[in-house]
Each structure stands twice: as structure tokens, then as C-alpha cells.
């Protein structure tokens, strides 16, 4: 069935280091892949997205890569800061958005 | 910046009672969604709504659930007879044509006792 797998479930990095979160999706017809950041008690906030006709997209310290053949996409955060600490969700559009399980990122000062 | 607004932020109810969760989507958006998130778990799709009708729903969205757009601004989720397992954070979301970007509200935390 439709599924998005996300790894790791938790990630702890030192401030200034990079963080990488990876997702795979099951439906090869998926054509849109957003990433959301969720802070405690708040709704998911869109931070970056990529469409299937693009292999990579960057916005300041955040980048997303997409490998359609392998059905993988990844979020890269460089120069991490304590305020990057949150739960990050990947998602893939298979008609509706299907979310991954989430990654709890902790950035230690 | 326009945002999706949800009320109430918290709702406590007794098992078997009806609840209505309310949402005001972004004003020029045409596609509306409800998702839920059980504590510590992933965000799960419930239902999508377009052109005054349900366009897709998940297995979770059974006969106890209904959605309505009673006027030009509100979008509601009703649970007819709540169960303990309905306790979750419920998120409303909306998007507008032709974009893909889905914007979420801050959620309603529903606690069924």
C-alpha cells in the first residue's frame, strides 16, 4: 500500500554539524515531496519542498535531494543551530499527502 | 501572512459525546483536509474536501466522522460518538490552486475520557 518510511527516528548533533534525514516512498507516481518541521504543541510547518522533475533544491541552510529511480529523498540541514531542534516529517503526495514517521532532531549547543 | 486557524485549541469530552472541531482555512484556498496525530506518532490523513464534497477519505474516517463547509469560511470535522481512541491532535490543512503547498493549522488537542 501507500507508504513513506523515514529514518532515523531520533538524531542528535552538535551545533554547527550537519543533519541528514532520509525517506523512501512506495508509489512511483508520487510527484511532490514536502518536508515539515513540527515544534512542540504546534502544527507542521512547511520548510522546503521538491517536485519530481527536480533532483535537488536548496534554501539557505536547508537542502532536499530526490532520487526518483530509487524512490529516495533526503533533507540536509547544514550548520545546525539549537533552534533547529524539532520533529521533522517527510511526506509524499500520492493523491493525498502521506507522512513519514518523523525524526526528532536535537541540536546540542 | 495568511494562516489556517483552528478552534478550540483543546477539547475534553466524555466517551460517546459528539464533538465539532472548527477550522478557518486560508481564504482563497479550495482544497481542505483533516489529519490527526496520536501522541508520538505520525501525522495521518483522514479526509480531503473539494468543491463541497469529500474527494478522498482514509479507513480511519468511518461513519462516526463527517465534514462540512457550512459557509464560505469555515470547515468542520464532527465526530458523532467519540471513543477513547479518538484522542489525538487534529490538524486542519488547506491548499490553493495551482500550488501543491499544504498549510496546516496549529491543531485541536482532543481528549476523550
PDB file of C-alpha atoms in Angstrom:
ATOM      1  CA  UNK A   1       0.000   0.000   0.000  1.00  0.00           C
ATOM      2  CA  UNK A   2       0.954   3.653   0.074  1.00  0.00           C
ATOM      3  CA  UNK A   3       3.776   4.183   2.495  1.00  0.00           C
ATOM      4  CA  UNK A   4       6.577   6.569   3.411  1.00  0.00           C
ATOM      5  CA  UNK A   5       9.419   5.320   5.568  1.00  0.00           C
ATOM      6  CA  UNK A   6      11.618   7.798   7.432  1.00  0.00           C
ATOM      7  CA  UNK A   7      14.939   7.311   9.212  1.00  0.00           C
ATOM      8  CA  UNK A   8      16.312   7.872  11.739  1.00  0.00           C
ATOM      9  CA  UNK A   9      13.584   8.276  14.340  1.00  0.00           C
ATOM     10  CA  UNK A  10      15.910  10.334  16.535  1.00  0.00           C
ATOM     11  CA  UNK A  11      19.014  12.313  15.636  1.00  0.00           C
ATOM     12  CA  UNK A  12      21.313  14.211  17.949  1.00  0.00           C
ATOM     13  CA  UNK A  13      24.011  16.519  16.582  1.00  0.00           C
ATOM     14  CA  UNK A  14      26.330  19.192  17.895  1.00  0.00           C
ATOM     15  CA  UNK A  15      25.639  22.770  16.978  1.00  0.00           C
ATOM     16  CA  UNK A  16      27.337  23.554  13.685  1.00  0.00           C
ATOM     17  CA  UNK A  17      27.275  19.991  12.425  1.00  0.00           C
ATOM     18  CA  UNK A  18      25.112  18.763   9.552  1.00  0.00           C
ATOM     19  CA  UNK A  19      21.992  16.647   9.903  1.00  0.00           C
ATOM     20  CA  UNK A  20      20.597  14.303   7.281  1.00  0.00           C
ATOM     21  CA  UNK A  21      17.171  12.677   7.360  1.00  0.00           C
ATOM     22  CA  UNK A  22      16.182  10.095   4.774  1.00  0.00           C
ATOM     23  CA  UNK A  23      12.858   8.911   3.402  1.00  0.00           C
ATOM     24  CA  UNK A  24      11.674   6.324   0.933  1.00  0.00           C
ATOM     25  CA  UNK A  25       8.282   6.124  -0.717  1.00  0.00           C
ATOM     26  CA  UNK A  26       6.345   3.301  -2.259  1.00  0.00           C
ATOM     27  CA  UNK A  27       4.268   4.856  -5.038  1.00  0.00           C
ATOM     28  CA  UNK A  28       6.347   5.670  -8.114  1.00  0.00           C
ATOM     29  CA  UNK A  29       3.554   8.025  -9.256  1.00  0.00           C
ATOM     30  CA  UNK A  30       4.293  10.386  -6.355  1.00  0.00           C
ATOM     31  CA  UNK A  31       5.299  13.756  -7.734  1.00  0.00           C
ATOM     32  CA  UNK A  32       5.605  16.119  -4.792  1.00  0.00           C
ATOM     33  CA  UNK A  33       7.749  15.787  -1.674  1.00  0.00           C
ATOM     34  CA  UNK A  34       7.481  18.364   1.118  1.00  0.00           C
ATOM     35  CA  UNK A  35       9.298  18.481   4.429  1.00  0.00           C
ATOM     36  CA  UNK A  36       7.633  19.791   7.550  1.00  0.00           C
ATOM     37  CA  UNK A  37       9.038  20.965  10.867  1.00  0.00           C
ATOM     38  CA  UNK A  38       6.887  20.497  13.935  1.00  0.00           C
ATOM     39  CA  UNK A  39       7.693  22.226  17.183  1.00  0.00           C
ATOM     40  CA  UNK A  40       6.115  21.167  20.441  1.00  0.00           C
ATOM     41  CA  UNK A  41       2.417  21.997  20.586  1.00  0.00           C
ATOM     42  CA  UNK A  42       2.292  23.379  17.072  1.00  0.00           C
ATOM     43  CA  UNK A  43       1.150  22.233  13.678  1.00  0.00           C
ATOM     44  CA  UNK A  44       3.553  21.076  10.958  1.00  0.00           C
ATOM     45  CA  UNK A  45       5.217  23.962   9.174  1.00  0.00           C
ATOM     46  CA  UNK A  46       6.390  23.573   5.587  1.00  0.00           C
ATOM     47  CA  UNK A  47      10.128  24.246   5.351  1.00  0.00           C
ATOM     48  CA  UNK A  48      11.027  23.057   1.864  1.00  0.00           C
ATOM     49  CA  UNK A  49       9.525  21.000  -0.929  1.00  0.00           C
ATOM     50  CA  UNK A  50      10.593  19.438  -4.191  1.00  0.00           C
ATOM     51  CA  UNK A  51       8.760  18.233  -7.260  1.00  0.00           C
ATOM     52  CA  UNK A  52       9.616  15.075  -9.137  1.00  0.00           C
ATOM     53  CA  UNK A  53      11.092  16.912 -12.132  1.00  0.00           C
ATOM     54  CA  UNK A  54      13.881  18.356  -9.946  1.00  0.00           C
ATOM     55  CA  UNK A  55      16.756  16.446  -8.369  1.00  0.00           C
ATOM     56  CA  UNK A  56      17.863  18.955  -5.756  1.00  0.00           C
ATOM     57  CA  UNK A  57      16.650  22.163  -4.161  1.00  0.00           C
ATOM     58  CA  UNK A  58      18.357  24.430  -1.671  1.00  0.00           C
ATOM     59  CA  UNK A  59      17.151  27.207   0.587  1.00  0.00           C
ATOM     60  CA  UNK A  60      19.903  28.719   2.727  1.00  0.00           C
ATOM     61  CA  UNK A  61      20.963  26.011   5.221  1.00  0.00           C
ATOM     62  CA  UNK A  62      18.340  23.516   4.085  1.00  0.00           C
ATOM     63  CA  UNK A  63      18.519  21.306   1.010  1.00  0.00           C
ATOM     64  CA  UNK A  64      16.471  18.418  -0.288  1.00  0.00           C
ATOM     65  CA  UNK A  65      17.575  15.776  -2.777  1.00  0.00           C
ATOM     66  CA  UNK A  66      15.394  13.375  -4.722  1.00  0.00           C
ATOM     67  CA  UNK A  67      16.321  10.118  -6.400  1.00  0.00           C
ATOM     68  CA  UNK A  68      13.254   9.038  -8.359  1.00  0.00           C
ATOM     69  CA  UNK A  69      14.786   5.791  -9.549  1.00  0.00           C
ATOM     70  CA  UNK A  70      15.472   4.629  -6.032  1.00  0.00           C
ATOM     71  CA  UNK A  71      12.375   6.376  -4.614  1.00  0.00           C
ATOM     72  CA  UNK A  72      14.513   8.110  -2.005  1.00  0.00           C
ATOM     73  CA  UNK A  73      14.561  11.704  -0.852  1.00  0.00           C
ATOM     74  CA  UNK A  74      16.582  13.361   1.858  1.00  0.00           C
ATOM     75  CA  UNK A  75      16.688  16.518   3.937  1.00  0.00           C
ATOM     76  CA  UNK A  76      20.053  18.096   4.641  1.00  0.00           C
ATOM     77  CA  UNK A  77      20.495  20.791   7.274  1.00  0.00           C
ATOM     78  CA  UNK A  78      23.928  22.390   7.440  1.00  0.00           C
ATOM     79  CA  UNK A  79      25.408  24.489  10.246  1.00  0.00           C
ATOM     80  CA  UNK A  80      22.725  23.329  12.639  1.00  0.00           C
ATOM     81  CA  UNK A  81      21.549  25.652  15.392  1.00  0.00           C
ATOM     82  CA  UNK A  82      19.688  24.891  18.650  1.00  0.00           C
ATOM     83  CA  UNK A  83      16.514  26.390  17.165  1.00  0.00           C
ATOM     84  CA  UNK A  84      16.582  23.658  14.504  1.00  0.00           C
ATOM     85  CA  UNK A  85      15.608  21.220  17.280  1.00  0.00           C
ATOM     86  CA  UNK A  86      12.150  19.865  16.415  1.00  0.00           C
ATOM     87  CA  UNK A  87      10.413  16.890  14.839  1.00  0.00           C
ATOM     88  CA  UNK A  88      10.819  16.749  11.073  1.00  0.00           C
ATOM     89  CA  UNK A  89       8.396  14.922   8.817  1.00  0.00           C
ATOM     90  CA  UNK A  90       8.848  13.996   5.210  1.00  0.00           C
ATOM     91  CA  UNK A  91       5.806  13.438   3.036  1.00  0.00           C
ATOM     92  CA  UNK A  92       4.951  12.270  -0.442  1.00  0.00           C
ATOM     93  CA  UNK A  93       1.898  13.107  -2.468  1.00  0.00           C
ATOM     94  CA  UNK A  94       0.073  10.000  -3.551  1.00  0.00           C
ATOM     95  CA  UNK A  95      -3.168  11.807  -4.241  1.00  0.00           C
ATOM     96  CA  UNK A  96      -3.189  12.910  -0.627  1.00  0.00           C
ATOM     97  CA  UNK A  97      -0.056  13.590   1.411  1.00  0.00           C
ATOM     98  CA  UNK A  98       1.349  10.550   3.177  1.00  0.00           C
ATOM     99  CA  UNK A  99       3.717  11.334   6.026  1.00  0.00           C
ATOM    100  CA  UNK A 100       6.768   9.550   7.319  1.00  0.00           C
ATOM    101  CA  UNK A 101       7.058   8.602  10.956  1.00  0.00           C
ATOM    102  CA  UNK A 102       9.033  11.680  11.920  1.00  0.00           C
ATOM    103  CA  UNK A 103      12.582  12.371  13.118  1.00  0.00           C
ATOM    104  CA  UNK A 104      13.218  14.077  16.415  1.00  0.00           C
ATOM    105  CA  UNK A 105      16.251  16.276  15.856  1.00  0.00           C
ATOM    106  CA  UNK A 106      18.178  17.586  18.864  1.00  0.00           C
ATOM    107  CA  UNK A 107      20.906  20.149  18.299  1.00  0.00           C
ATOM    108  CA  UNK A 108      23.162  20.459  21.329  1.00  0.00           C
ATOM    109  CA  UNK A 109      24.899  23.767  21.980  1.00  0.00           C
TER     110      UNK A 109
ATOM    111  CA  UNK B   1       0.962  36.019   6.399  1.00  0.00           C
ATOM    112  CA  UNK B   2      -2.313  34.128   5.947  1.00  0.00           C
ATOM    113  CA  UNK B   3      -2.771  31.110   8.162  1.00  0.00           C
ATOM    114  CA  UNK B   4      -5.136  28.264   8.886  1.00  0.00           C
ATOM    115  CA  UNK B   5      -6.966  28.861  12.154  1.00  0.00           C
ATOM    116  CA  UNK B   6      -8.363  26.107  14.354  1.00  0.00           C
ATOM    117  CA  UNK B   7     -10.641  26.277  17.374  1.00  0.00           C
ATOM    118  CA  UNK B   8     -10.668  25.216  20.104  1.00  0.00           C
ATOM    119  CA  UNK B   9      -7.021  24.515  20.852  1.00  0.00           C
ATOM    120  CA  UNK B  10      -8.042  21.919  23.428  1.00  0.00           C
ATOM    121  CA  UNK B  11     -11.254  19.913  23.750  1.00  0.00           C
ATOM    122  CA  UNK B  12     -12.081  17.491  26.520  1.00  0.00           C
ATOM    123  CA  UNK B  13     -15.140  15.302  26.132  1.00  0.00           C
ATOM    124  CA  UNK B  14     -16.750  12.219  27.579  1.00  0.00           C
ATOM    125  CA  UNK B  15     -16.816   8.986  25.616  1.00  0.00           C
ATOM    126  CA  UNK B  16     -19.954   8.796  23.495  1.00  0.00           C
ATOM    127  CA  UNK B  17     -20.357  12.548  23.186  1.00  0.00           C
ATOM    128  CA  UNK B  18     -20.336  14.460  19.915  1.00  0.00           C
ATOM    129  CA  UNK B  19     -17.590  16.967  19.180  1.00  0.00           C
ATOM    130  CA  UNK B  20     -17.166  19.508  16.426  1.00  0.00           C
ATOM    131  CA  UNK B  21     -13.727  20.772  15.561  1.00  0.00           C
ATOM    132  CA  UNK B  22     -13.611  24.011  13.666  1.00  0.00           C
ATOM    133  CA  UNK B  23     -11.230  25.377  11.082  1.00  0.00           C
ATOM    134  CA  UNK B  24     -10.952  28.526   9.033  1.00  0.00           C
ATOM    135  CA  UNK B  25      -8.775  27.730   6.004  1.00  0.00           C
ATOM    136  CA  UNK B  26      -6.760  30.329   4.138  1.00  0.00           C
ATOM    137  CA  UNK B  27      -9.287  32.471   2.311  1.00  0.00           C
ATOM    138  CA  UNK B  28      -8.509  31.756  -1.349  1.00  0.00           C
ATOM    139  CA  UNK B  29      -7.822  28.050  -0.855  1.00  0.00           C
ATOM    140  CA  UNK B  30     -10.098  25.452  -2.398  1.00  0.00           C
ATOM    141  CA  UNK B  31      -8.805  22.137  -1.071  1.00  0.00           C
ATOM    142  CA  UNK B  32      -9.328  21.255   2.575  1.00  0.00           C
ATOM    143  CA  UNK B  33      -8.053  18.419   4.701  1.00  0.00           C
ATOM    144  CA  UNK B  34      -8.214  16.909   8.133  1.00  0.00           C
ATOM    145  CA  UNK B  35      -5.293  14.975   9.556  1.00  0.00           C
ATOM    146  CA  UNK B  36      -4.764  13.570  13.004  1.00  0.00           C
ATOM    147  CA  UNK B  37      -1.711  12.767  15.087  1.00  0.00           C
ATOM    148  CA  UNK B  38      -1.825  10.403  18.020  1.00  0.00           C
ATOM    149  CA  UNK B  39       0.775  11.362  20.615  1.00  0.00           C
ATOM    150  CA  UNK B  40       4.251  10.422  19.437  1.00  0.00           C
ATOM    151  CA  UNK B  41       3.083   9.018  16.121  1.00  0.00           C
ATOM    152  CA  UNK B  42       2.998  10.158  12.529  1.00  0.00           C
ATOM    153  CA  UNK B  43       0.509  12.558  11.025  1.00  0.00           C
ATOM    154  CA  UNK B  44      -2.314  10.507   9.452  1.00  0.00           C
ATOM    155  CA  UNK B  45      -4.615  11.537   6.648  1.00  0.00           C
ATOM    156  CA  UNK B  46      -8.332  11.498   7.455  1.00  0.00           C
ATOM    157  CA  UNK B  47     -10.205  13.228   4.650  1.00  0.00           C
ATOM    158  CA  UNK B  48      -9.904  15.669   1.785  1.00  0.00           C
ATOM    159  CA  UNK B  49     -12.682  18.002   0.640  1.00  0.00           C
ATOM    160  CA  UNK B  50     -13.076  19.902  -2.594  1.00  0.00           C
ATOM    161  CA  UNK B  51     -15.968  21.556  -4.355  1.00  0.00           C
ATOM    162  CA  UNK B  52     -18.271  20.877  -1.409  1.00  0.00           C
ATOM    163  CA  UNK B  53     -17.737  17.167  -1.337  1.00  0.00           C
ATOM    164  CA  UNK B  54     -15.361  14.595   0.040  1.00  0.00           C
ATOM    165  CA  UNK B  55     -12.737  13.743  -2.569  1.00  0.00           C
ATOM    166  CA  UNK B  56     -10.904  11.082  -0.587  1.00  0.00           C
ATOM    167  CA  UNK B  57     -11.032   9.523   2.861  1.00  0.00           C
ATOM    168  CA  UNK B  58      -8.987   7.050   4.830  1.00  0.00           C
ATOM    169  CA  UNK B  59     -10.031   3.910   6.669  1.00  0.00           C
ATOM    170  CA  UNK B  60      -9.957   5.919   9.889  1.00  0.00           C
ATOM    171  CA  UNK B  61     -12.723   8.176   8.578  1.00  0.00           C
ATOM    172  CA  UNK B  62     -15.653   5.884   9.302  1.00  0.00           C
ATOM    173  CA  UNK B  63     -19.364   6.631   9.707  1.00  0.00           C
ATOM    174  CA  UNK B  64     -18.715   8.372  13.018  1.00  0.00           C
ATOM    175  CA  UNK B  65     -16.890  11.151  11.195  1.00  0.00           C
ATOM    176  CA  UNK B  66     -18.294  13.835   8.950  1.00  0.00           C
ATOM    177  CA  UNK B  67     -17.069  17.088   7.457  1.00  0.00           C
ATOM    178  CA  UNK B  68     -18.912  20.173   6.421  1.00  0.00           C
ATOM    179  CA  UNK B  69     -18.269  23.564   4.945  1.00  0.00           C
ATOM    180  CA  UNK B  70     -21.318  25.371   6.313  1.00  0.00           C
ATOM    181  CA  UNK B  71     -20.411  28.749   4.879  1.00  0.00           C
ATOM    182  CA  UNK B  72     -17.712  30.386   2.805  1.00  0.00           C
ATOM    183  CA  UNK B  73     -15.100  30.394   5.536  1.00  0.00           C
ATOM    184  CA  UNK B  74     -15.493  27.511   7.996  1.00  0.00           C
ATOM    185  CA  UNK B  75     -14.599  23.842   7.600  1.00  0.00           C
ATOM    186  CA  UNK B  76     -15.668  21.495  10.378  1.00  0.00           C
ATOM    187  CA  UNK B  77     -14.963  17.945  11.489  1.00  0.00           C
ATOM    188  CA  UNK B  78     -17.668  16.231  13.519  1.00  0.00           C
ATOM    189  CA  UNK B  79     -17.213  13.057  15.500  1.00  0.00           C
ATOM    190  CA  UNK B  80     -20.667  11.730  16.365  1.00  0.00           C
ATOM    191  CA  UNK B  81     -19.918   9.396  19.247  1.00  0.00           C
ATOM    192  CA  UNK B  82     -16.375   9.756  20.478  1.00  0.00           C
ATOM    193  CA  UNK B  83     -14.271   6.797  21.543  1.00  0.00           C
ATOM    194  CA  UNK B  84     -11.205   6.728  23.751  1.00  0.00           C
ATOM    195  CA  UNK B  85      -9.055   6.007  20.725  1.00  0.00           C
ATOM    196  CA  UNK B  86     -10.191   9.224  19.064  1.00  0.00           C
ATOM    197  CA  UNK B  87      -7.947  11.098  21.476  1.00  0.00           C
ATOM    198  CA  UNK B  88      -5.375  12.830  19.289  1.00  0.00           C
ATOM    199  CA  UNK B  89      -4.282  16.146  17.873  1.00  0.00           C
ATOM    200  CA  UNK B  90      -6.459  17.011  14.885  1.00  0.00           C
ATOM    201  CA  UNK B  91      -4.996  19.242  12.207  1.00  0.00           C
ATOM    202  CA  UNK B  92      -6.856  21.102   9.529  1.00  0.00           C
ATOM    203  CA  UNK B  93      -4.966  21.976   6.357  1.00  0.00           C
ATOM    204  CA  UNK B  94      -5.684  23.797   3.146  1.00  0.00           C
ATOM    205  CA  UNK B  95      -4.111  24.489  -0.225  1.00  0.00           C
ATOM    206  CA  UNK B  96      -4.988  26.590  -3.189  1.00  0.00           C
ATOM    207  CA  UNK B  97      -4.655  26.121  -6.941  1.00  0.00           C
ATOM    208  CA  UNK B  98      -2.407  25.608  -8.667  1.00  0.00           C
ATOM    209  CA  UNK B  99       0.104  25.130  -5.898  1.00  0.00           C
ATOM    210  CA  UNK B 100       0.919  21.994  -4.030  1.00  0.00           C
ATOM    211  CA  UNK B 101       1.843  23.610  -0.746  1.00  0.00           C
ATOM    212  CA  UNK B 102      -0.297  22.403   2.124  1.00  0.00           C
ATOM    213  CA  UNK B 103      -0.617  24.703   5.093  1.00  0.00           C
ATOM    214  CA  UNK B 104      -1.552  23.351   8.498  1.00  0.00           C
ATOM    215  CA  UNK B 105      -3.318  24.915  11.427  1.00  0.00           C
ATOM    216  CA  UNK B 106      -1.989  24.657  14.977  1.00  0.00           C
ATOM    217  CA  UNK B 107      -4.328  21.792  15.766  1.00  0.00           C
ATOM    218  CA  UNK B 108      -7.018  20.877  18.278  1.00  0.00           C
ATOM    219  CA  UNK B 109      -5.976  18.510  21.035  1.00  0.00           C
ATOM    220  CA  UNK B 110      -8.949  16.220  21.628  1.00  0.00           C
ATOM    221  CA  UNK B 111      -9.041  14.232  24.840  1.00  0.00           C
ATOM    222  CA  UNK B 112     -11.781  11.623  25.220  1.00  0.00           C
ATOM    223  CA  UNK B 113     -12.300  10.479  28.808  1.00  0.00           C
TER     224      UNK B 113
END
